[in-house]
Amino acid sequence: MAKIGFEIIGTGHYAPGEPVSNDDLARVITTSDEWIYQRSGIRQRHYAPDGVGVSDLACEAAKRAIESAGIPASEIDYIVFATMTPDYIFPGSGALLGAKLGIPGVPALDVRQQCAAMLFGLQMIDGLVQTGAARTILFVGAEAHAGFMPWEDWGALDPKNGRSATPEARARADRHRNLAVLFGDGSGALVLRATDRDAGLRANKICSDGRFAELLYVPGGGFRARPYWKPTSFEDDAHIPRMDGRELFKFAVTKLPATARELCAAQGITVDDIDVFLAHQANGRINEHIRKDLGVPVEKLPSNIDRFGNTSGATVPILIDEEMRAGRLKTGQLAMVLALGTGVHWGCALWRL
């Protein structure tokens, strides 16, 4: 009996508000366009307004994906929602998204594998399809990183206001400069449907290693403390992630090419047999290092980090939407998804489109 697969029938993405350039950031933190671009490949990013959560961002992307699929939302029978910046500590944002789409009662699973969420999501989607638990699945990655940005005067980001942060506020923000310039907000959505066509997850190799969790983590808000949020937490910047960027860079450029080769070898193929590489958009330098290590042509590893920054769990779905709408992703292609996220989680997946 042939294995049931799944195919993409609709895609969409959404980025909130006007883009915030590197020059705009220079009014609230000590940086420059040259400094940011050379280290990350980022030119701009978007931020969710105050009061807008990831379920709101996800809803916009999901509506666009459902529209492109040409189906009513009522045909969706499962939601897989990936985010590390949920609307609330609990409940998860997946159920909120279902309600906003007008499909209450549809099961919604929240995935917390951060930047590596697409890899785990593909495995879950494959399992849902293989077991017959779902036929039409909405996968959404969405992030609202604005909530942990280290500046207070958001109005100073708008050049029309003609002001900059105070020296005191700038000094505080500068303590987190290496992290703050990387992240942006946005959402990407895929509508996937079971098919008997040769499509879907072909193989994957994913790993987790909690020994390296503190390479990127949020020190405040955990339930090891009583209470989990203390009166001094904000003054201690406990809501802002701590990141060891140098070690994460080394981890990514070492683990991801090795994992890609191991996966190809296990499947009896070579890197040259892969049509397109869909890499998490964490840092342009990381992806360029991986591309050269694997000997992949530039046109096979698309990038959009210059316009969105690192949107964590949303990067791969946003990239897929853009590439499909541009006609560069095509039915039947063999794609490799590569990602590394805090946890640390990492790996690669072979996906027949």
Short mmCIF file of C-alpha atoms in Angstrom, two decimals:
data_model
loop_
_atom_site.label_atom_id
_atom_site.label_comp_id
_atom_site.label_asym_id
_atom_site.label_seq_id
_atom_site.Cartn_x
_atom_site.Cartn_y
_atom_site.Cartn_z
CA MET A 1 0.00 0.00 0.00
CA ALA A 2 1.42 3.37 -1.01
CA LYS A 3 2.31 5.81 1.71
CA ILE A 4 -0.07 8.74 2.07
CA GLY A 5 1.73 12.03 1.55
CA PHE A 6 0.86 15.68 1.98
CA GLU A 7 1.16 18.64 -0.33
CA ILE A 8 1.01 22.41 0.00
CA ILE A 9 -2.27 23.79 -1.34
CA GLY A 10 -2.01 27.33 0.03
CA THR A 11 0.51 29.76 1.54
CA GLY A 12 0.47 33.21 3.09
CA HIS A 13 2.51 35.56 5.24
CA TYR A 14 2.03 38.78 7.15
CA ALA A 15 4.43 41.35 8.61
CA PRO A 16 2.96 44.05 10.88
CA GLY A 17 3.32 47.79 10.32
CA GLU A 18 5.97 49.66 8.39
CA PRO A 19 9.50 48.25 8.18
CA VAL A 20 12.00 49.53 10.73
CA SER A 21 15.39 50.12 9.12
CA ASN A 22 18.81 49.78 10.68
CA ASP A 23 19.09 53.57 10.62
CA ASP A 24 15.83 53.75 12.59
CA LEU A 25 17.31 51.44 15.24
CA ALA A 26 20.32 53.74 15.54
CA ARG A 27 18.06 56.30 17.25
CA VAL A 28 17.41 53.99 20.22
CA ILE A 29 20.57 51.86 20.37
CA THR A 30 24.20 52.44 19.46
CA THR A 31 24.52 50.83 16.05
CA SER A 32 24.58 51.54 12.31
CA ASP A 33 23.34 50.05 9.07
CA GLU A 34 26.87 48.93 8.21
CA TRP A 35 27.44 47.28 11.60
CA ILE A 36 24.19 45.30 11.49
CA TYR A 37 24.34 44.32 7.83
CA GLN A 38 27.93 43.07 7.93
CA ARG A 39 27.18 40.85 10.94
CA SER A 40 23.74 39.56 9.99
CA GLY A 41 22.66 40.48 6.45
CA ILE A 42 19.65 42.37 7.88
CA ARG A 43 18.51 45.75 6.51
CA GLN A 44 15.08 46.03 8.15
CA ARG A 45 12.46 44.22 10.23
CA HIS A 46 8.86 44.66 11.44
CA TYR A 47 7.46 44.96 14.96
CA ALA A 48 4.01 44.09 16.26
CA PRO A 49 2.20 47.07 17.84
CA ASP A 50 1.47 47.08 21.55
CA GLY A 51 -1.58 44.92 22.23
CA VAL A 52 -1.16 42.76 19.11
CA GLY A 53 -0.27 39.13 19.82
CA VAL A 54 0.98 36.24 17.71
CA SER A 55 -2.52 34.86 17.27
CA ASP A 56 -3.41 38.16 15.55
CA LEU A 57 -0.36 37.99 13.28
CA ALA A 58 -1.02 34.31 12.58
CA CYS A 59 -4.66 35.01 11.73
CA GLU A 60 -3.67 37.41 8.93
CA ALA A 61 -1.18 34.95 7.42
CA ALA A 62 -3.64 32.06 7.78
CA LYS A 63 -6.42 33.97 6.02
CA ARG A 64 -4.09 34.62 3.08
CA ALA A 65 -3.04 30.97 2.97
CA ILE A 66 -6.63 29.75 3.10
CA GLU A 67 -7.59 32.19 0.35
CA SER A 68 -4.74 30.99 -1.85
CA ALA A 69 -5.81 27.38 -1.21
CA GLY A 70 -9.28 28.23 -2.46
CA ILE A 71 -11.03 26.47 0.41
CA PRO A 72 -13.26 27.61 3.28
CA ALA A 73 -11.66 27.69 6.71
CA SER A 74 -14.14 25.02 7.77
CA GLU A 75 -12.19 22.42 5.75
CA ILE A 76 -9.21 22.71 8.12
CA ASP A 77 -9.31 19.84 10.57
CA TYR A 78 -6.10 20.46 12.53
CA ILE A 79 -3.93 23.44 13.48
CA VAL A 80 -0.22 23.22 14.31
CA PHE A 81 0.98 26.55 15.71
CA ALA A 82 4.69 27.28 16.24
CA THR A 83 5.77 30.22 18.39
CA MET A 84 8.17 31.03 21.20
CA THR A 85 6.37 34.32 21.94
CA PRO A 86 2.78 33.25 22.77
CA ASP A 87 -0.05 35.65 23.60
CA TYR A 88 -0.05 34.28 27.16
CA ILE A 89 2.13 31.99 29.25
CA PHE A 90 -0.95 29.79 28.99
CA PRO A 91 -3.16 28.93 27.22
CA GLY A 92 -1.33 28.34 23.95
CA SER A 93 -2.00 30.51 20.92
CA GLY A 94 -3.25 27.72 18.63
CA ALA A 95 -6.73 27.63 20.16
CA LEU A 96 -6.92 31.43 20.00
CA LEU A 97 -6.09 31.28 16.29
CA GLY A 98 -8.81 28.71 15.64
CA ALA A 99 -11.39 30.94 17.30
CA LYS A 100 -10.27 33.98 15.31
CA LEU A 101 -10.54 32.01 12.07
CA GLY A 102 -14.10 31.03 12.96
CA ILE A 103 -13.34 27.33 13.39
CA PRO A 104 -13.77 26.69 17.13
CA GLY A 105 -13.52 23.03 18.05
CA VAL A 106 -10.74 22.22 15.58
CA PRO A 107 -7.82 20.70 17.55
CA ALA A 108 -4.83 23.01 17.87
CA LEU A 109 -1.34 21.87 18.83
CA ASP A 110 1.25 24.38 20.04
CA VAL A 111 4.90 23.70 19.12
CA ARG A 112 7.70 25.18 21.25
CA GLN A 113 10.85 24.29 19.31
CA GLN A 114 11.56 27.93 18.51
CA CYS A 115 13.57 28.47 15.32
CA ALA A 116 13.61 24.71 14.59
CA ALA A 117 9.81 24.46 14.72
CA MET A 118 9.33 23.71 11.00
CA LEU A 119 11.35 20.50 11.33
CA PHE A 120 9.27 19.20 14.21
CA GLY A 121 6.09 20.47 12.58
CA LEU A 122 6.73 18.46 9.43
CA GLN A 123 7.14 15.29 11.48
CA MET A 124 3.89 15.98 13.34
CA ILE A 125 2.01 16.75 10.12
CA ASP A 126 3.30 13.53 8.57
CA GLY A 127 2.12 11.57 11.61
CA LEU A 128 -1.32 13.18 11.56
CA VAL A 129 -1.74 12.33 7.88
CA GLN A 130 -0.38 8.77 8.18
CA THR A 131 -2.69 7.91 11.06
CA GLY A 132 -5.71 9.49 9.41
CA ALA A 133 -6.14 11.91 12.31
CA ALA A 134 -6.26 14.86 9.89
CA ARG A 135 -6.53 15.52 6.18
CA THR A 136 -6.25 19.31 5.84
CA ILE A 137 -3.77 20.89 8.25
CA LEU A 138 -2.93 24.53 8.88
CA PHE A 139 0.67 25.05 9.95
CA VAL A 140 1.50 28.53 11.21
CA GLY A 141 4.73 30.01 12.53
CA ALA A 142 4.38 33.44 14.13
CA GLU A 143 6.45 35.61 16.44
CA ALA A 144 6.01 38.90 18.31
CA HIS A 145 9.54 39.58 19.55
CA ALA A 146 8.78 43.26 20.15
CA GLY A 147 7.86 42.38 23.73
CA PHE A 148 11.48 41.68 24.66
CA MET A 149 13.12 44.59 22.85
CA PRO A 150 15.30 46.60 25.26
CA TRP A 151 14.20 50.14 24.38
CA GLU A 152 11.34 52.09 25.93
CA ASP A 153 10.72 54.95 23.49
CA TRP A 154 9.10 53.18 20.55
CA GLY A 155 8.14 56.52 19.04
CA ALA A 156 11.82 57.30 18.48
CA LEU A 157 11.94 54.51 15.86
CA ASP A 158 9.73 56.62 13.59
CA PRO A 159 11.86 59.18 11.73
CA LYS A 160 8.86 61.51 11.46
CA ASN A 161 8.96 62.07 15.22
CA GLY A 162 12.46 63.54 15.00
CA ARG A 163 13.72 62.30 18.34
CA SER A 164 16.18 59.78 19.78
CA ALA A 165 16.37 57.82 23.00
CA THR A 166 17.80 59.49 26.08
CA PRO A 167 21.42 58.67 26.95
CA GLU A 168 20.23 56.60 29.92
CA ALA A 169 17.75 54.60 27.84
CA ARG A 170 20.33 54.08 25.10
CA ALA A 171 22.90 52.81 27.61
CA ARG A 172 20.40 50.27 28.93
CA ALA A 173 19.48 49.12 25.42
CA ASP A 174 23.13 48.82 24.44
CA ARG A 175 23.60 45.99 26.93
CA HIS A 176 21.49 43.84 24.60
CA ARG A 177 22.58 45.24 21.25
CA ASN A 178 23.87 41.99 19.72
CA LEU A 179 20.50 40.32 20.29
CA ALA A 180 18.09 43.19 19.69
CA VAL A 181 19.22 44.02 16.15
CA LEU A 182 18.53 40.48 14.89
CA PHE A 183 14.87 39.83 15.61
CA GLY A 184 11.69 40.91 13.85
CA ASP A 185 8.00 40.05 13.96
CA GLY A 186 5.84 38.28 11.41
CA SER A 187 3.92 35.16 10.52
CA GLY A 188 3.84 32.55 7.79
CA ALA A 189 1.13 29.97 7.12
CA LEU A 190 0.85 26.81 5.05
CA VAL A 191 -2.28 24.83 4.23
CA LEU A 192 -1.32 21.20 3.72
CA ARG A 193 -3.53 18.39 2.47
CA ALA A 194 -3.20 14.61 2.38
CA THR A 195 -2.49 13.22 -1.09
CA ASP A 196 -1.63 9.98 -2.83
CA ARG A 197 0.82 11.94 -4.99
CA ASP A 198 4.55 11.46 -4.35
CA ALA A 199 4.77 14.38 -1.92
CA GLY A 200 5.46 15.06 1.74
CA LEU A 201 8.13 14.22 4.29
CA ARG A 202 10.68 11.80 2.88
CA ALA A 203 13.18 11.65 5.75
CA ASN A 204 14.47 13.76 8.58
CA LYS A 205 17.18 13.91 11.20
CA ILE A 206 16.37 16.12 14.17
CA CYS A 207 18.19 16.46 17.47
CA SER A 208 17.83 18.20 20.84
CA ASP A 209 20.47 18.88 23.48
CA GLY A 210 19.44 20.73 26.63
CA ARG A 211 23.03 21.04 27.80
CA PHE A 212 23.25 24.11 25.57
CA ALA A 213 19.90 25.67 26.54
CA GLU A 214 21.53 28.77 28.00
CA LEU A 215 23.15 29.73 24.71
CA LEU A 216 19.84 31.53 24.16
CA TYR A 217 17.15 31.72 26.84
CA VAL A 218 14.92 34.10 28.82
CA PRO A 219 16.00 34.20 32.47
CA GLY A 220 12.72 35.57 33.89
CA GLY A 221 9.20 34.21 33.96
CA GLY A 222 10.02 30.58 34.69
CA PHE A 223 8.21 28.52 37.27
CA ARG A 224 11.34 27.65 39.20
CA ALA A 225 10.81 30.91 41.09
CA ARG A 226 8.09 31.80 43.56
CA PRO A 227 6.41 33.88 42.29
CA TYR A 228 7.42 33.25 38.70
CA TRP A 229 7.65 37.01 38.07
CA LYS A 230 9.22 39.18 40.74
CA PRO A 231 8.82 42.94 41.38
CA THR A 232 12.47 43.49 40.36
CA SER A 233 12.35 41.38 37.20
CA PHE A 234 11.81 44.26 34.78
CA GLU A 235 14.59 46.36 36.28
CA ASP A 236 16.86 43.32 36.04
CA ASP A 237 16.02 42.97 32.32
CA ALA A 238 14.85 39.43 33.09
CA HIS A 239 12.32 39.62 30.22
CA ILE A 240 15.10 40.06 27.65
CA PRO A 241 16.78 36.91 26.29
CA ARG A 242 20.42 36.20 26.99
CA MET A 243 22.36 35.05 23.95
CA ASP A 244 25.83 33.70 23.31
CA GLY A 245 25.90 34.57 19.63
CA ARG A 246 29.42 33.35 19.00
CA GLU A 247 28.74 29.85 20.31
CA LEU A 248 25.39 29.62 18.49
CA PHE A 249 27.14 30.58 15.26
CA LYS A 250 29.75 27.84 15.77
CA PHE A 251 27.04 25.32 16.65
CA ALA A 252 25.01 26.11 13.52
CA VAL A 253 27.83 26.10 10.99
CA THR A 254 29.18 22.84 12.43
CA LYS A 255 26.02 20.82 13.08
CA LEU A 256 23.83 21.74 10.12
CA PRO A 257 26.19 20.84 7.23
CA ALA A 258 27.15 17.60 8.99
CA THR A 259 23.50 16.69 9.58
CA ALA A 260 22.63 17.49 5.95
CA ARG A 261 25.34 15.14 4.70
CA GLU A 262 24.32 12.39 7.13
CA LEU A 263 20.70 12.61 6.01
CA CYS A 264 21.63 12.50 2.33
CA ALA A 265 23.93 9.52 2.88
CA ALA A 266 21.21 7.63 4.74
CA GLN A 267 18.85 8.18 1.79
CA GLY A 268 21.40 7.24 -0.84
CA ILE A 269 21.45 10.68 -2.45
CA THR A 270 23.89 13.57 -2.68
CA VAL A 271 23.54 17.26 -1.93
CA ASP A 272 23.41 17.83 -5.69
CA ASP A 273 20.15 15.84 -5.88
CA ILE A 274 18.34 18.46 -3.79
CA ASP A 275 16.52 21.15 -5.76
CA VAL A 276 16.19 23.81 -3.07
CA PHE A 277 17.41 24.43 0.48
CA LEU A 278 14.92 26.15 2.79
CA ALA A 279 17.08 27.39 5.66
CA HIS A 280 15.97 29.13 8.83
CA GLN A 281 16.75 32.83 8.48
CA ALA A 282 18.72 33.45 11.67
CA ASN A 283 21.77 35.17 10.26
CA GLY A 284 22.89 35.71 6.69
CA ARG A 285 26.49 34.85 7.56
CA ILE A 286 25.44 31.49 9.01
CA ASN A 287 23.52 30.52 5.89
CA GLU A 288 26.30 31.67 3.59
CA HIS A 289 28.80 29.58 5.56
CA ILE A 290 26.52 26.54 5.30
CA ARG A 291 25.94 27.12 1.58
CA LYS A 292 29.66 27.22 0.86
CA ASP A 293 30.38 24.23 3.10
CA LEU A 294 27.83 22.12 1.21
CA GLY A 295 28.85 23.49 -2.19
CA VAL A 296 25.34 24.70 -2.95
CA PRO A 297 24.76 27.29 -5.73
CA VAL A 298 23.42 30.65 -4.55
CA GLU A 299 20.16 30.20 -6.45
CA LYS A 300 19.39 26.97 -4.53
CA LEU A 301 19.43 28.60 -1.09
CA PRO A 302 16.99 31.55 -1.11
CA SER A 303 17.14 34.27 1.53
CA ASN A 304 14.87 37.05 2.76
CA ILE A 305 16.53 37.91 6.09
CA ASP A 306 17.47 41.34 4.76
CA ARG A 307 13.78 42.35 4.79
CA PHE A 308 12.38 40.49 7.81
CA GLY A 309 15.23 39.82 10.23
CA ASN A 310 15.00 36.66 12.31
CA THR A 311 11.31 35.84 12.83
CA SER A 312 12.19 32.54 14.56
CA GLY A 313 9.43 29.98 13.97
CA ALA A 314 7.98 32.09 11.14
CA THR A 315 11.08 32.30 8.92
CA VAL A 316 10.65 29.11 6.89
CA PRO A 317 6.88 29.50 6.30
CA ILE A 318 7.40 33.13 5.21
CA LEU A 319 10.21 32.05 2.88
CA ILE A 320 8.06 29.28 1.39
CA ASP A 321 5.20 31.69 0.72
CA GLU A 322 7.46 34.18 -1.04
CA GLU A 323 9.22 31.52 -3.10
CA MET A 324 5.95 29.84 -4.14
CA ARG A 325 4.29 33.10 -5.14
CA ALA A 326 7.36 34.01 -7.18
CA GLY A 327 7.21 30.67 -8.96
CA ARG A 328 10.60 29.52 -7.73
CA LEU A 329 9.21 26.64 -5.64
CA LYS A 330 7.52 24.07 -7.84
CA THR A 331 5.51 20.90 -7.44
CA GLY A 332 7.72 17.83 -7.39
CA GLN A 333 10.90 19.52 -6.25
CA LEU A 334 12.96 17.90 -3.49
CA ALA A 335 13.57 20.44 -0.73
CA MET A 336 15.79 20.27 2.31
CA VAL A 337 14.73 22.25 5.37
CA LEU A 338 17.60 23.20 7.71
CA ALA A 339 17.24 24.89 11.08
CA LEU A 340 18.77 25.36 14.50
CA GLY A 341 16.91 26.86 17.43
CA THR A 342 17.35 27.47 21.10
CA GLY A 343 16.88 24.36 23.18
CA VAL A 344 19.18 23.52 21.48
CA HIS A 345 17.17 21.86 18.67
CA TRP A 346 18.55 21.33 15.17
CA GLY A 347 18.32 19.18 12.12
CA CYS A 348 17.32 18.72 8.48
CA ALA A 349 14.31 17.34 6.65
CA LEU A 350 13.84 16.10 3.09
CA TRP A 351 10.49 17.24 1.73
CA ARG A 352 9.05 16.38 -1.67
CA LEU A 353 6.91 19.37 -2.64
#
